[in-house]
PDB file of C-alpha atoms and ligand atoms in Angstrom:
ATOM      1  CA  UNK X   9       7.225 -13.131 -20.922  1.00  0.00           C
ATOM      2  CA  UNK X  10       8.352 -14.112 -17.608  1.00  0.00           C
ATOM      3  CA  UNK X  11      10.768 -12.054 -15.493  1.00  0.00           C
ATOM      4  CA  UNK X  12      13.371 -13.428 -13.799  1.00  0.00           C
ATOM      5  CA  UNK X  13      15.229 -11.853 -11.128  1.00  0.00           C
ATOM      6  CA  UNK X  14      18.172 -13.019  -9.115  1.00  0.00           C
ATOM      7  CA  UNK X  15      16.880 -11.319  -5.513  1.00  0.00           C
ATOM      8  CA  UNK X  16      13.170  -9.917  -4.891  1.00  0.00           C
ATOM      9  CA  UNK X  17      12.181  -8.075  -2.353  1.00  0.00           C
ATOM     10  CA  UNK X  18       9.485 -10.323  -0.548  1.00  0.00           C
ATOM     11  CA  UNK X  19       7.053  -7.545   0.405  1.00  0.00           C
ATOM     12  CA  UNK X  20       6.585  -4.224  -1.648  1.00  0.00           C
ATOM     13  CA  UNK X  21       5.253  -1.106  -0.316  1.00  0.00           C
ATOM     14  CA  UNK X  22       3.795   1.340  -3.132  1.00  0.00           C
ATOM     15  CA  UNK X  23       2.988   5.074  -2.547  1.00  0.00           C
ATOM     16  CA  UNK X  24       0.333   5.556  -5.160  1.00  0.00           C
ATOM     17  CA  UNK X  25       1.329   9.572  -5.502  1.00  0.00           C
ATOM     18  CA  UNK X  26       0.602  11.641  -8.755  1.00  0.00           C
ATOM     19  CA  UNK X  27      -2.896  11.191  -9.480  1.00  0.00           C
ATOM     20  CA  UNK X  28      -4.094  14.951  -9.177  1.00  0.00           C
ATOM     21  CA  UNK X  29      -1.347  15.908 -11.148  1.00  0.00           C
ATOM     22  CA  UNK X  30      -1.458  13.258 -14.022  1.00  0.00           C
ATOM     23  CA  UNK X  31      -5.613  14.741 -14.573  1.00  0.00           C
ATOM     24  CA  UNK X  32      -4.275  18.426 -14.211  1.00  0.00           C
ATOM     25  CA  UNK X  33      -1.590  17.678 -17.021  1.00  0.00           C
ATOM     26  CA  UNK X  34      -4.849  16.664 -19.079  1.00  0.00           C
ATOM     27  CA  UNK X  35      -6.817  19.063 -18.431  1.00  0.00           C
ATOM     28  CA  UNK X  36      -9.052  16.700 -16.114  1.00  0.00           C
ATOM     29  CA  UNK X  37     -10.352  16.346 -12.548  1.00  0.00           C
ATOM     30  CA  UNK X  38      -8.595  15.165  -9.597  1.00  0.00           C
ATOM     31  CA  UNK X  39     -11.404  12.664  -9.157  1.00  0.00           C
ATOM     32  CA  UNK X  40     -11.064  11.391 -12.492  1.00  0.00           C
ATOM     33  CA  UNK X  41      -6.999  11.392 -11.702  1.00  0.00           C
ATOM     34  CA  UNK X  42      -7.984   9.084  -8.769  1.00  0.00           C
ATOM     35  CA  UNK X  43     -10.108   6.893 -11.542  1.00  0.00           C
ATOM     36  CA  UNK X  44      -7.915   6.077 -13.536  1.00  0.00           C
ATOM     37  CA  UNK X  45      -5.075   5.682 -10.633  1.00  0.00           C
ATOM     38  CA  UNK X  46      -7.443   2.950  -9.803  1.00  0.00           C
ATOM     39  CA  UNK X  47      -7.050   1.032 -13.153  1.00  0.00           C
ATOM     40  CA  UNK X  48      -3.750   0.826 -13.179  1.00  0.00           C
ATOM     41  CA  UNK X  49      -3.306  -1.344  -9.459  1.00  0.00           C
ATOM     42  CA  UNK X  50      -4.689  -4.216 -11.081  1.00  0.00           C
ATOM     43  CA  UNK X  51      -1.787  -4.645 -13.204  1.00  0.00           C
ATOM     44  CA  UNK X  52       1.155  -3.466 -10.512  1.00  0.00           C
ATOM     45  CA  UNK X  53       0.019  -6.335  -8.204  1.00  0.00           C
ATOM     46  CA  UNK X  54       0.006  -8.815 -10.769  1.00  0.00           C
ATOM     47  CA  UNK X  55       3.429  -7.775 -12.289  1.00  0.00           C
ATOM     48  CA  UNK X  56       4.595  -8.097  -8.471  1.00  0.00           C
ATOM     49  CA  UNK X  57       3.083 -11.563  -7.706  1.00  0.00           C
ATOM     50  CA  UNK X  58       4.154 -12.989 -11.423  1.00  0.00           C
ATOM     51  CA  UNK X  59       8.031 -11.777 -10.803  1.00  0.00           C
ATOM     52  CA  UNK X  60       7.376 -13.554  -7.240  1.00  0.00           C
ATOM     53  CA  UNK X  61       7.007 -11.042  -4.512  1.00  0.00           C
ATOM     54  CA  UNK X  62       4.930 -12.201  -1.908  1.00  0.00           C
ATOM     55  CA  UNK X  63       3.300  -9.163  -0.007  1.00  0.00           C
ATOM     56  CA  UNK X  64       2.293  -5.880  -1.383  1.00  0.00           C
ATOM     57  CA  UNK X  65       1.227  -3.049   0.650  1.00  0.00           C
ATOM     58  CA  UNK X  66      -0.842  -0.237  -0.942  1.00  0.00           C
ATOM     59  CA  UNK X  67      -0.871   3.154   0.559  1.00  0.00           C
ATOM     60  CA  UNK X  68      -4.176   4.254  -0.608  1.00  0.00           C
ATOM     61  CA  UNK X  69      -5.499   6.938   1.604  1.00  0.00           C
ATOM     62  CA  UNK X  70      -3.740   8.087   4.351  1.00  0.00           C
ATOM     63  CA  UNK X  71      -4.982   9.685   7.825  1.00  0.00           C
ATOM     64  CA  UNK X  72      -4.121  13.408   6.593  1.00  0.00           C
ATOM     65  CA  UNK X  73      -6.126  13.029   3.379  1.00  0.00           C
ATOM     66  CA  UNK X  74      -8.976  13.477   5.229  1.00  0.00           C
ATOM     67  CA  UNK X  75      -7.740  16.722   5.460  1.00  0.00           C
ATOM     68  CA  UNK X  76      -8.880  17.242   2.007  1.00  0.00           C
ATOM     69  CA  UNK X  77     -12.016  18.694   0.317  1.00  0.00           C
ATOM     70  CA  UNK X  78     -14.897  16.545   0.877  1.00  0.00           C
ATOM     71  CA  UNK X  79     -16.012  15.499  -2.581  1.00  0.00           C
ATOM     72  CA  UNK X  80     -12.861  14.629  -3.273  1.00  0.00           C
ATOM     73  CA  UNK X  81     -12.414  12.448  -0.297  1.00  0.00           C
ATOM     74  CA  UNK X  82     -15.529  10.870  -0.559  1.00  0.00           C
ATOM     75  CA  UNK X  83     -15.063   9.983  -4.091  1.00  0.00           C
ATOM     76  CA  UNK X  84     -11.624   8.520  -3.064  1.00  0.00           C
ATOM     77  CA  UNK X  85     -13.258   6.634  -0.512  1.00  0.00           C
ATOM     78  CA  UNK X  86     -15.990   5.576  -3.268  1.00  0.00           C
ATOM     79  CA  UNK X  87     -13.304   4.144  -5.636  1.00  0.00           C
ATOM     80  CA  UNK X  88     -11.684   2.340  -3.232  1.00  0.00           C
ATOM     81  CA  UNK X  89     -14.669   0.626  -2.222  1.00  0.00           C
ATOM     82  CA  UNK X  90     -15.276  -0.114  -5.470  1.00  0.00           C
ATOM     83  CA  UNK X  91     -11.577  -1.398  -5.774  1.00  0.00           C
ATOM     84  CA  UNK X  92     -12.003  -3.317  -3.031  1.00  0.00           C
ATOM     85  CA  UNK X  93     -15.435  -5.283  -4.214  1.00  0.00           C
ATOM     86  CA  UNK X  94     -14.242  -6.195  -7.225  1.00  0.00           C
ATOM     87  CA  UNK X  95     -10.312  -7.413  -6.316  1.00  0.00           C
ATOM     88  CA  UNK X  96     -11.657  -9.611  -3.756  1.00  0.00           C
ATOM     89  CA  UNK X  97     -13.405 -11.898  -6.583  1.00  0.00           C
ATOM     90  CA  UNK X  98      -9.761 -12.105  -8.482  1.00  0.00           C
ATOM     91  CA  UNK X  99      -8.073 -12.821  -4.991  1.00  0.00           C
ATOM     92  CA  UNK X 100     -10.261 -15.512  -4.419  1.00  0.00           C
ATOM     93  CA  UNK X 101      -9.499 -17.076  -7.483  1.00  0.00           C
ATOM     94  CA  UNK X 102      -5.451 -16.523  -7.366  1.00  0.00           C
ATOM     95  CA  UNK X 103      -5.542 -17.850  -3.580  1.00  0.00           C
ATOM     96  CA  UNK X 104      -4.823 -14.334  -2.593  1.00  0.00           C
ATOM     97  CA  UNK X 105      -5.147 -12.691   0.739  1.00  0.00           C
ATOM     98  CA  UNK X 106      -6.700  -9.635   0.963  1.00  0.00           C
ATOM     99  CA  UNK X 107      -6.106  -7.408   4.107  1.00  0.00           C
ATOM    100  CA  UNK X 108      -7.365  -3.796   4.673  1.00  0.00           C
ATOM    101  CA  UNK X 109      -5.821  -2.145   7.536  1.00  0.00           C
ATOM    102  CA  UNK X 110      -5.980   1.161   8.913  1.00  0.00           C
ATOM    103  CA  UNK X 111      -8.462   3.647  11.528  1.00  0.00           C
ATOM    104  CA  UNK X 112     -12.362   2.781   9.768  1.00  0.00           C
ATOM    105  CA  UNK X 113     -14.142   5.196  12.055  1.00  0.00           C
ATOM    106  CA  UNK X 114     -15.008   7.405   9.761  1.00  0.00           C
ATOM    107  CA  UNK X 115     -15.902   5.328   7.028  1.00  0.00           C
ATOM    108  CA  UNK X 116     -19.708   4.604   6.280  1.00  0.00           C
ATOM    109  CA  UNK X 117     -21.151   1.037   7.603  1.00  0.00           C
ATOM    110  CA  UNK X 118     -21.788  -0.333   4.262  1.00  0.00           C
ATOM    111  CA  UNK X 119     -18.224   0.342   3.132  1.00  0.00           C
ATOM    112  CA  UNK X 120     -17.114  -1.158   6.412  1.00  0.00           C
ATOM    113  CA  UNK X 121     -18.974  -4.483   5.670  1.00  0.00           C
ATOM    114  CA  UNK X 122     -18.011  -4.639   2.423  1.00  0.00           C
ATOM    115  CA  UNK X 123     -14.273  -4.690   3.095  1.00  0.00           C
ATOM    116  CA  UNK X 124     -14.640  -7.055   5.877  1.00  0.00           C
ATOM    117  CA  UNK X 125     -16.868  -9.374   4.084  1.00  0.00           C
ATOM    118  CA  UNK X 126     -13.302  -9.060   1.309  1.00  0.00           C
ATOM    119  CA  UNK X 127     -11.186  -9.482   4.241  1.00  0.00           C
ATOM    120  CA  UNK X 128     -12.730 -12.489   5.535  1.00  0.00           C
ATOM    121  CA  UNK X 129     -13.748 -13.983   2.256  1.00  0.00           C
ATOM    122  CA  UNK X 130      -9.842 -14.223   1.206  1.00  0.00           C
ATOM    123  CA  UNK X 131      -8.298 -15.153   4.311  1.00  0.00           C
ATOM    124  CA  UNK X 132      -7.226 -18.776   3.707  1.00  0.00           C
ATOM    125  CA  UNK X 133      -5.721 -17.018   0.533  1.00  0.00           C
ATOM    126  CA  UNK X 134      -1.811 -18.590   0.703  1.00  0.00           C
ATOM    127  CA  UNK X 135      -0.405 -17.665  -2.640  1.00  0.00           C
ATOM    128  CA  UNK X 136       0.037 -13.739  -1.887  1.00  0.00           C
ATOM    129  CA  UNK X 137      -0.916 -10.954   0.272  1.00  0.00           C
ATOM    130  CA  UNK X 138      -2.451  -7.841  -0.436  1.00  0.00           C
ATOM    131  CA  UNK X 139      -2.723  -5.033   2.098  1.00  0.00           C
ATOM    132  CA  UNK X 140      -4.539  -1.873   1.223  1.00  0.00           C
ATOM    133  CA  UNK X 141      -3.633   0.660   3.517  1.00  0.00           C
ATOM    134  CA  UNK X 142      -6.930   2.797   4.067  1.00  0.00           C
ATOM    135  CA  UNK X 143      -7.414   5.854   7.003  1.00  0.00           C
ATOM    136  CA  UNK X 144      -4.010   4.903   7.594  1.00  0.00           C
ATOM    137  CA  UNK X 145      -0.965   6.999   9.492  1.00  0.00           C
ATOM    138  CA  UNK X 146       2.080   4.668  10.684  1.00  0.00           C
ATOM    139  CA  UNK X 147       2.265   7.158  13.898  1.00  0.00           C
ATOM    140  CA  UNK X 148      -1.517   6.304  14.606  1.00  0.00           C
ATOM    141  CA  UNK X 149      -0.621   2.960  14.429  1.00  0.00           C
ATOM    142  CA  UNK X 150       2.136   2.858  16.631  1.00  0.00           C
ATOM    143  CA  UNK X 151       0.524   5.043  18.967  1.00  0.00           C
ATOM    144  CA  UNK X 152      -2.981   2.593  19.042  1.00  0.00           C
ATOM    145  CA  UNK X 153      -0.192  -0.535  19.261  1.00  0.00           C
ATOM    146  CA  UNK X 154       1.564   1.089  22.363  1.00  0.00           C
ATOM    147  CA  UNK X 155      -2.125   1.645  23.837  1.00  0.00           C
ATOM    148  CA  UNK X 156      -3.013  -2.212  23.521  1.00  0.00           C
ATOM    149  CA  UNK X 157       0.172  -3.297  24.901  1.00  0.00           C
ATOM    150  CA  UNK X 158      -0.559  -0.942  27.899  1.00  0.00           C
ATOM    151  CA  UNK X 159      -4.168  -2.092  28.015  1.00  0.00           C
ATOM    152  CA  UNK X 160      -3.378  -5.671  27.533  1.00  0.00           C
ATOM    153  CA  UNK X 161      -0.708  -5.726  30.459  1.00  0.00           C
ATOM    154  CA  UNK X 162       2.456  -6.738  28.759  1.00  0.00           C
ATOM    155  CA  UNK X 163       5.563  -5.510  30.668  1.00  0.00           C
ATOM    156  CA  UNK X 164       8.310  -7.634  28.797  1.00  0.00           C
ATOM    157  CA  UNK X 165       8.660  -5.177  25.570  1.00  0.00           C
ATOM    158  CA  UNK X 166      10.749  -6.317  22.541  1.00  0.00           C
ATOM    159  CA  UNK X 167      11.407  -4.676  19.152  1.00  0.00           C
ATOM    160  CA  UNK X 168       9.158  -7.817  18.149  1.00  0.00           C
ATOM    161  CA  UNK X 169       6.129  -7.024  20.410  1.00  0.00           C
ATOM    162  CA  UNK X 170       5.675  -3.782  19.096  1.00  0.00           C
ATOM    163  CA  UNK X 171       5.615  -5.514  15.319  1.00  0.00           C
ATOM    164  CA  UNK X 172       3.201  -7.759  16.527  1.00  0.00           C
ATOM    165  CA  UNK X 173       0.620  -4.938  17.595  1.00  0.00           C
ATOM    166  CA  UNK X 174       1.128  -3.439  14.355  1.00  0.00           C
ATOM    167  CA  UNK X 175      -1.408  -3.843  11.815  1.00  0.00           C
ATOM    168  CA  UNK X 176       1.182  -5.840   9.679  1.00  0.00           C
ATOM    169  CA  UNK X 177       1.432  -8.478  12.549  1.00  0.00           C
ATOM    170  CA  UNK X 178       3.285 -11.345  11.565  1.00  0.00           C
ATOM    171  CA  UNK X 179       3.924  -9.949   8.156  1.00  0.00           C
ATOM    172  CA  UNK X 180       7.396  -9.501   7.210  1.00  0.00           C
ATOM    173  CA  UNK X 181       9.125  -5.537   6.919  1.00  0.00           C
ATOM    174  CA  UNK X 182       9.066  -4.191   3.623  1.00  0.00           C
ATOM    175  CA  UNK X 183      12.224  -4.206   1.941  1.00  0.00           C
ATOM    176  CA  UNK X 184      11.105  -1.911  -1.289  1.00  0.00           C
ATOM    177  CA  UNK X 185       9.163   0.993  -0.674  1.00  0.00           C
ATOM    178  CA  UNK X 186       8.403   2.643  -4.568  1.00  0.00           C
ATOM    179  CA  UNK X 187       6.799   6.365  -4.539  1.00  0.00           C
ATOM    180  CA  UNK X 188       5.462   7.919  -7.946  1.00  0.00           C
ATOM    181  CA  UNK X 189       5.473  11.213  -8.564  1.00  0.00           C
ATOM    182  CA  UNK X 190       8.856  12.500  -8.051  1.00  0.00           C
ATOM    183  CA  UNK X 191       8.207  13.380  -4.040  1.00  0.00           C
ATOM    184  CA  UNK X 192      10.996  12.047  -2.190  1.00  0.00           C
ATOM    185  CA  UNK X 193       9.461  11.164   1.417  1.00  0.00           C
ATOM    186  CA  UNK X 194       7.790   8.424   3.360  1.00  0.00           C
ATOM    187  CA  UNK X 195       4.395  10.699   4.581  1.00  0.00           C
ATOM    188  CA  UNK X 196       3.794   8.759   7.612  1.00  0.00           C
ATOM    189  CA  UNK X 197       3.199   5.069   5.877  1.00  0.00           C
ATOM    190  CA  UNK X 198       5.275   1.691   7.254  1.00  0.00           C
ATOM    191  CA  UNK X 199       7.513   3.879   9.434  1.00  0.00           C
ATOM    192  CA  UNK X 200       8.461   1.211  12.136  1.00  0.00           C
ATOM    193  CA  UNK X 201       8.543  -1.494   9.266  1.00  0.00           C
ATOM    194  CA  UNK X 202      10.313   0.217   6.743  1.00  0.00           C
ATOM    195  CA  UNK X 203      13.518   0.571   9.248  1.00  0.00           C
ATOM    196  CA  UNK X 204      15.546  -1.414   6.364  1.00  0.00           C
ATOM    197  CA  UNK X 205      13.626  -0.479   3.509  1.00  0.00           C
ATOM    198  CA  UNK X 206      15.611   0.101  -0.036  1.00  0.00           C
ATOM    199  CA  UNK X 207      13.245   3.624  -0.790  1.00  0.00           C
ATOM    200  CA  UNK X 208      12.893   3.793  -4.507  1.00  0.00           C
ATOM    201  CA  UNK X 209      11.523   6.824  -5.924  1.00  0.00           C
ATOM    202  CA  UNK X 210      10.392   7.580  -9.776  1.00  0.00           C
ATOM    203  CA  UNK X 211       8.949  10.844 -11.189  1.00  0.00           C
ATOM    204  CA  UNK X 212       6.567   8.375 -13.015  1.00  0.00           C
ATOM    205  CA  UNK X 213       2.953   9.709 -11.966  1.00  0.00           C
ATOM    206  CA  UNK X 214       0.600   6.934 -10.449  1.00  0.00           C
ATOM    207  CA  UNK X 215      -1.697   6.434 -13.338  1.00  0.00           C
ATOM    208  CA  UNK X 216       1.280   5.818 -15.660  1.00  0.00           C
ATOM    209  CA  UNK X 217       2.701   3.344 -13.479  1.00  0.00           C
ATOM    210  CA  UNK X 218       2.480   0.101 -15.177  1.00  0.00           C
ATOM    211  CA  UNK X 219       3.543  -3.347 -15.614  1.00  0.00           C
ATOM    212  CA  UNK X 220       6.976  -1.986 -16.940  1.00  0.00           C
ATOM    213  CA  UNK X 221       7.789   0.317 -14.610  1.00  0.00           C
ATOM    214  CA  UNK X 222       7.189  -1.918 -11.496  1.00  0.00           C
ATOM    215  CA  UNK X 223       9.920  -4.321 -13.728  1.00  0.00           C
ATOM    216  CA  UNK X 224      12.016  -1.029 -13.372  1.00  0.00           C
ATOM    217  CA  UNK X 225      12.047  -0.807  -9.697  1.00  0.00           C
ATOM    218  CA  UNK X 226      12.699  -4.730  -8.807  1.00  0.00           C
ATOM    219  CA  UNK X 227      15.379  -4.402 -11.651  1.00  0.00           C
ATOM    220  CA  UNK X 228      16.839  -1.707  -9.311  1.00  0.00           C
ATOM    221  CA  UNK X 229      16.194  -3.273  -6.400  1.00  0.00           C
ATOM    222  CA  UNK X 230      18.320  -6.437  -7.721  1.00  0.00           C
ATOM    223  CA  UNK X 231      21.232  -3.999  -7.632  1.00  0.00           C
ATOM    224  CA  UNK X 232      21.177  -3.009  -4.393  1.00  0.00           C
ATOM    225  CA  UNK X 233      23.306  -3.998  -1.950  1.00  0.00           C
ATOM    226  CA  UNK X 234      21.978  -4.264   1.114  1.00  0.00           C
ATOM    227  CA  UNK X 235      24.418  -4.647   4.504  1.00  0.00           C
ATOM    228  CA  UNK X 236      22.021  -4.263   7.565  1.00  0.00           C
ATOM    229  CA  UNK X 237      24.726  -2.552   9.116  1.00  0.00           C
ATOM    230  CA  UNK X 238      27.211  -5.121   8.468  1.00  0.00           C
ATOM    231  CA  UNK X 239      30.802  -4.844   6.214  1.00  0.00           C
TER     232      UNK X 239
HETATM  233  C1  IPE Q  13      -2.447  10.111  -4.732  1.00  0.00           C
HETATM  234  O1  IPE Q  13      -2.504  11.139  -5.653  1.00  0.00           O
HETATM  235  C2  IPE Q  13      -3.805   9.668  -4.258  1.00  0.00           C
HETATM  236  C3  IPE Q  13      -4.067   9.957  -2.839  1.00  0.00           C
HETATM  237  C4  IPE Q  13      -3.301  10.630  -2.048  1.00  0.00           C
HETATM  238  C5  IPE Q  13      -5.310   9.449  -2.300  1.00  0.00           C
HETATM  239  P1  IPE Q  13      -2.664  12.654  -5.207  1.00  0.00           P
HETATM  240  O2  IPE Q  13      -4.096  12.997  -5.119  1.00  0.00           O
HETATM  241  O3  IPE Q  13      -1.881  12.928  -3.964  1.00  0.00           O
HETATM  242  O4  IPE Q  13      -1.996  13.393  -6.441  1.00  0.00           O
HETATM  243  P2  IPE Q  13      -1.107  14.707  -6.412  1.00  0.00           P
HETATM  244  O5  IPE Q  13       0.011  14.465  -5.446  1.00  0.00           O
HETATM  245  O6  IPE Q  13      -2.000  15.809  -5.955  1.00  0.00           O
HETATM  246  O7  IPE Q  13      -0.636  14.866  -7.799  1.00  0.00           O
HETATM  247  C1  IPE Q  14       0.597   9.949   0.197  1.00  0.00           C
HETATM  248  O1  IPE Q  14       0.344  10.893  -0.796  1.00  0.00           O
HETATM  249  C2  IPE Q  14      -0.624   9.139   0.504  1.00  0.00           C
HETATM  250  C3  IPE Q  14      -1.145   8.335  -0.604  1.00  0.00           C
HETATM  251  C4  IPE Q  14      -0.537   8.109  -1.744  1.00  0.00           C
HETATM  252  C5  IPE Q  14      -2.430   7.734  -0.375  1.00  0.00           C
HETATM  253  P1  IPE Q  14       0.010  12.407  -0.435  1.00  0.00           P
HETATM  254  O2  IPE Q  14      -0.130  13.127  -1.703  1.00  0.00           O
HETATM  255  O3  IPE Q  14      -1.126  12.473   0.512  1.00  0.00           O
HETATM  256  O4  IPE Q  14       1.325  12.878   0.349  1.00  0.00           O
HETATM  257  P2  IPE Q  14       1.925  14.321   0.604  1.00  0.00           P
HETATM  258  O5  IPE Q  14       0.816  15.167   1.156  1.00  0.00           O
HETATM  259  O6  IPE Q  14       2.408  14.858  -0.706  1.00  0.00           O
HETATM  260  O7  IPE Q  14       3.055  14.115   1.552  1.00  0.00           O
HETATM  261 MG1   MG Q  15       0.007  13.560  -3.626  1.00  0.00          MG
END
């Protein structure tokens, strides 16, 4: 059945939070938390791109995961990759874009090529837009943006040159950020581009996030009213 909604946001940030504690309510693994957190992304990005949204962003794994133990980042990192492989064939078939973004320089050479052969294999993609935020911090990035402005010698600085050294260059803001889990914060993703953001928070854990719950939170979002500081 089709959806329709009278407003949608046009890009939708998703906080993929709950997966440790979904497996611990089971009786299971973090790592296989983070499995089946994996399955269900398949089915949020269609449910996004069949209402009509345009851009998604996924905050997968964020600078301060690394921070956790290492087989559990480096099977995160392993699914991802794995994620990654095998949405690129779909998003070549659905015209979809498919853009990883985020600091790779810890990340193994062969993942590396992998997502850039996704990257550039999707790029004429014109029907949606899929960013997977991966080693990612929004301070890092506005820090590494202010550094290339520097290096590249721009003097004339707008609130729209500092978007356009963001890794989301040319992209519009998010208007919709959705967290699972019940945790009621931002954790350093879209920070600069989430400045009008309607923040949209479920106790829903990530692997139980499906195609009717992302219905929930554009339904919500329809209600909103937003002002951007006007009457
Ligand atoms: C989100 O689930 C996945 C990543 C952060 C990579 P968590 O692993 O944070 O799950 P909880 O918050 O511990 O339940
Ligand atoms: C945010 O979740 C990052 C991702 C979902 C990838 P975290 O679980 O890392 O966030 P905190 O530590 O609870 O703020
Ligand atoms: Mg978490």
């Amino acid at each position: 059945m089709k959806e329709e909604f009278s407003v949608l946001p046009v890009h939708v940030g998703f906080i993929m939070d709950g997966n440790g504690r979904w497996a611990k309510s089971k009786g299971k693994s973090r790592n296989f938390g983070h499995r089946k957190g994996s399955e269900v992304i398949e089915e949020v990005l269609k449910t996004c791109f069949d209402a009509g949204v345009k851009t998604v962003t996924l905050c997968a794994f964020s600078t301060e995961n690394w921070n956790r133990p290492k087989e559990e980042v480096d099977e995160i990192l392993r699914i991802l990759d794995k994620f990654i492989d095998k949405y690129r064939q779909k998003a070549s078939k659905e015209d979809i874009r498919l853009c990883v973004f985020g600091d790779f320089s810890r990340l193994d050479e062969n993942m590396k090529n992998r997502i850039e052969a996704a990257v550039e294999s999707t790029k004429g993609g014109k029907s949606g837009m899929v960013n997977i935020a991966l080693g990612y911090g929004s301070r890092q990035e506005i820090t590494r943006a202010i550094q290339n402005i520097i290096k590249d010698g721009v003097t004339q600085i707008t609130d729209d040159t500092l978007s356009d050294y963001l890794y989301t260059a040319g992209q519009p803001d998010v208007d919709l950020i959705v967290r699972t889990s019940g945790e009621q914060r931002l954790s350093n993703f879209l920070l600069y581009q989430s400045a009008y953001a309607e923040l949209y928070f479920t106790d829903v854990l990530w692997p139980d996030f499906k195609r009717e719950e992302v219905i929930k939170a554009l339904r919500w979002f329809e209600g909103r009213h937003r002002r951007f500081g006007k009457v």
